[in-house]
Amino acid sequence: MKRIVFWMVALLLMSGVAMAQGNRQGGRQQMDPKTRAQRMTERMVKEYSLNEDQKQQLLDVNLAWVEKMAANQGRHSKDDKAARMTKEEREKKAAEMKKSREDYDAQLKKILTKEQYDSYVKKQAEREKQMKEGRQNRQKRQG
């Protein structure tokens, strides 16, 4: 009897751990653009102390940005089209995304005060540095 209870508890714990892992990849990609834009806006309102007028303007800009990025989404499986893109196509797509980012930043500059925008630029640089370090760490583990 004790063995049965032991195995049932062990099985229950293992299934709980497996379920807790869930689908970690793609969690953000599954979010619809409107929800993602709202979350981005709320985070930025808190980080940069924006007023209601700025918040509404930012929500509109973020929604347009997220929809554009969703249309250009570059994360695909190995068998997908992105894996077969030529170097020129990848460079063209990267240039388009860079231009979109510059346009987005220009719109933010119009909405935010100088201090808020400076804080935003500093925070973005920190995030980019963290992402770069994360990519390098993943490459070291894979290589």
GROMACS .gro file of C-alpha atoms in nm:
model
  143
    1MET     CA    1   0.000   0.000   0.000
    2LYS     CA    2   0.282   0.237   0.087
    3ARG     CA    3   0.445   0.169  -0.248
    4ILE     CA    4   0.131   0.256  -0.439
    5VAL     CA    5   0.090   0.581  -0.248
    6PHE     CA    6   0.459   0.661  -0.300
    7TRP     CA    7   0.437   0.605  -0.676
    8MET     CA    8   0.116   0.803  -0.704
    9VAL     CA    9   0.273   1.098  -0.522
   10ALA     CA   10   0.589   1.072  -0.736
   11LEU     CA   11   0.382   1.062  -1.054
   12LEU     CA   12   0.176   1.359  -0.939
   13LEU     CA   13   0.488   1.562  -0.861
   14MET     CA   14   0.650   1.478  -1.194
   15SER     CA   15   0.340   1.573  -1.389
   16GLY     CA   16   0.320   1.900  -1.195
   17VAL     CA   17   0.680   1.983  -1.286
   18ALA     CA   18   0.618   1.900  -1.651
   19MET     CA   19   0.309   2.120  -1.662
   20ALA     CA   20   0.491   2.406  -1.487
   21GLN     CA   21   0.749   2.409  -1.765
   22GLY     CA   22   0.478   2.478  -2.019
   23ASN     CA   23   0.556   2.633  -2.355
   24ARG     CA   24   0.822   2.884  -2.261
   25GLN     CA   25   0.912   2.971  -2.617
   26GLY     CA   26   0.662   3.173  -2.808
   27GLY     CA   27   0.469   3.297  -2.507
   28ARG     CA   28   0.511   3.655  -2.622
   29GLN     CA   29   0.445   3.576  -2.985
   30GLN     CA   30   0.107   3.428  -2.899
   31MET     CA   31  -0.012   3.755  -2.748
   32ASP     CA   32  -0.236   3.951  -2.983
   33PRO     CA   33  -0.101   4.291  -3.098
   34LYS     CA   34  -0.355   4.499  -2.904
   35THR     CA   35  -0.275   4.328  -2.573
   36ARG     CA   36   0.097   4.351  -2.636
   37ALA     CA   37   0.070   4.724  -2.719
   38GLN     CA   38  -0.131   4.783  -2.401
   39ARG     CA   39   0.129   4.603  -2.190
   40MET     CA   40   0.412   4.797  -2.353
   41THR     CA   41   0.227   5.120  -2.290
   42GLU     CA   42   0.152   5.038  -1.925
   43ARG     CA   43   0.516   4.946  -1.864
   44MET     CA   44   0.635   5.270  -2.023
   45VAL     CA   45   0.379   5.478  -1.830
   46LYS     CA   46   0.522   5.339  -1.504
   47GLU     CA   47   0.888   5.363  -1.607
   48TYR     CA   48   0.874   5.716  -1.743
   49SER     CA   49   0.588   5.871  -1.540
   50LEU     CA   50   0.370   5.963  -1.837
   51ASN     CA   51   0.049   6.165  -1.813
   52GLU     CA   52  -0.286   6.056  -1.962
   53ASP     CA   53  -0.239   6.249  -2.287
   54GLN     CA   54   0.104   6.094  -2.339
   55LYS     CA   55  -0.037   5.753  -2.249
   56GLN     CA   56  -0.307   5.771  -2.519
   57GLN     CA   57  -0.064   5.894  -2.784
   58LEU     CA   58   0.184   5.624  -2.686
   59LEU     CA   59  -0.082   5.353  -2.702
   60ASP     CA   60  -0.164   5.454  -3.061
   61VAL     CA   61   0.204   5.453  -3.159
   62ASN     CA   62   0.272   5.123  -2.982
   63LEU     CA   63  -0.028   4.956  -3.146
   64ALA     CA   64   0.089   5.062  -3.493
   65TRP     CA   65   0.444   4.949  -3.408
   66VAL     CA   66   0.339   4.608  -3.273
   67GLU     CA   67   0.112   4.542  -3.572
   68LYS     CA   68   0.394   4.630  -3.810
   69MET     CA   69   0.638   4.405  -3.626
   70ALA     CA   70   0.387   4.120  -3.620
   71ALA     CA   71   0.353   4.149  -3.998
   72ASN     CA   72   0.733   4.135  -4.035
   73GLN     CA   73   0.783   3.870  -3.769
   74GLY     CA   74   1.122   3.712  -3.830
   75ARG     CA   75   1.107   3.421  -3.587
   76HIS     CA   76   1.039   3.104  -3.780
   77SER     CA   77   1.126   2.739  -3.751
   78LYS     CA   78   1.429   2.598  -3.931
   79ASP     CA   79   1.212   2.455  -4.209
   80ASP     CA   80   1.045   2.788  -4.268
   81LYS     CA   81   1.101   3.058  -4.528
   82ALA     CA   82   1.327   3.269  -4.301
   83ALA     CA   83   1.583   2.989  -4.287
   84ARG     CA   84   1.602   2.988  -4.669
   85MET     CA   85   1.631   3.365  -4.714
   86THR     CA   86   1.933   3.481  -4.907
   87LYS     CA   87   2.187   3.710  -4.749
   88GLU     CA   88   2.053   4.003  -4.952
   89GLU     CA   89   1.695   3.934  -4.838
   90ARG     CA   90   1.804   3.920  -4.474
   91GLU     CA   91   1.998   4.245  -4.512
   92LYS     CA   92   1.698   4.411  -4.677
   93LYS     CA   93   1.467   4.293  -4.398
   94ALA     CA   94   1.715   4.413  -4.134
   95ALA     CA   95   1.732   4.754  -4.302
   96GLU     CA   96   1.351   4.775  -4.310
   97MET     CA   97   1.329   4.687  -3.941
   98LYS     CA   98   1.598   4.943  -3.856
   99LYS     CA   99   1.406   5.211  -4.047
  100SER     CA  100   1.085   5.113  -3.866
  101ARG     CA  101   1.268   5.140  -3.533
  102GLU     CA  102   1.400   5.484  -3.623
  103ASP     CA  103   1.047   5.597  -3.718
  104TYR     CA  104   0.913   5.461  -3.388
  105ASP     CA  105   1.184   5.641  -3.192
  106ALA     CA  106   1.108   5.966  -3.378
  107GLN     CA  107   0.742   5.937  -3.281
  108LEU     CA  108   0.839   5.871  -2.918
  109LYS     CA  109   1.060   6.177  -2.919
  110LYS     CA  110   0.754   6.387  -3.011
  111ILE     CA  111   0.542   6.235  -2.731
  112LEU     CA  112   0.793   6.223  -2.444
  113THR     CA  113   0.965   6.512  -2.270
  114LYS     CA  114   1.341   6.543  -2.315
  115GLU     CA  115   1.406   6.385  -1.974
  116GLN     CA  116   1.164   6.099  -2.041
  117TYR     CA  117   1.313   6.035  -2.383
  118ASP     CA  118   1.669   6.040  -2.245
  119SER     CA  119   1.563   5.788  -1.982
  120TYR     CA  120   1.402   5.575  -2.255
  121VAL     CA  121   1.721   5.578  -2.467
  122LYS     CA  122   1.932   5.480  -2.166
  123LYS     CA  123   1.694   5.195  -2.075
  124GLN     CA  124   1.689   5.071  -2.437
  125ALA     CA  125   2.070   5.063  -2.446
  126GLU     CA  126   2.070   4.854  -2.126
  127ARG     CA  127   1.812   4.613  -2.271
  128GLU     CA  128   2.009   4.575  -2.596
  129LYS     CA  129   2.324   4.503  -2.397
  130GLN     CA  130   2.142   4.237  -2.192
  131MET     CA  131   1.998   4.078  -2.506
  132LYS     CA  132   2.342   4.071  -2.670
  133GLU     CA  133   2.496   3.910  -2.361
  134GLY     CA  134   2.212   3.656  -2.352
  135ARG     CA  135   2.269   3.564  -2.718
  136GLN     CA  136   2.643   3.528  -2.656
  137ASN     CA  137   2.579   3.305  -2.353
  138ARG     CA  138   2.340   3.084  -2.553
  139GLN     CA  139   2.591   3.055  -2.835
  140LYS     CA  140   2.865   2.953  -2.587
  141ARG     CA  141   2.638   2.683  -2.441
  142GLN     CA  142   2.546   2.552  -2.786
  143GLY     CA  143   2.899   2.570  -2.927
   0.00000   0.00000   0.00000
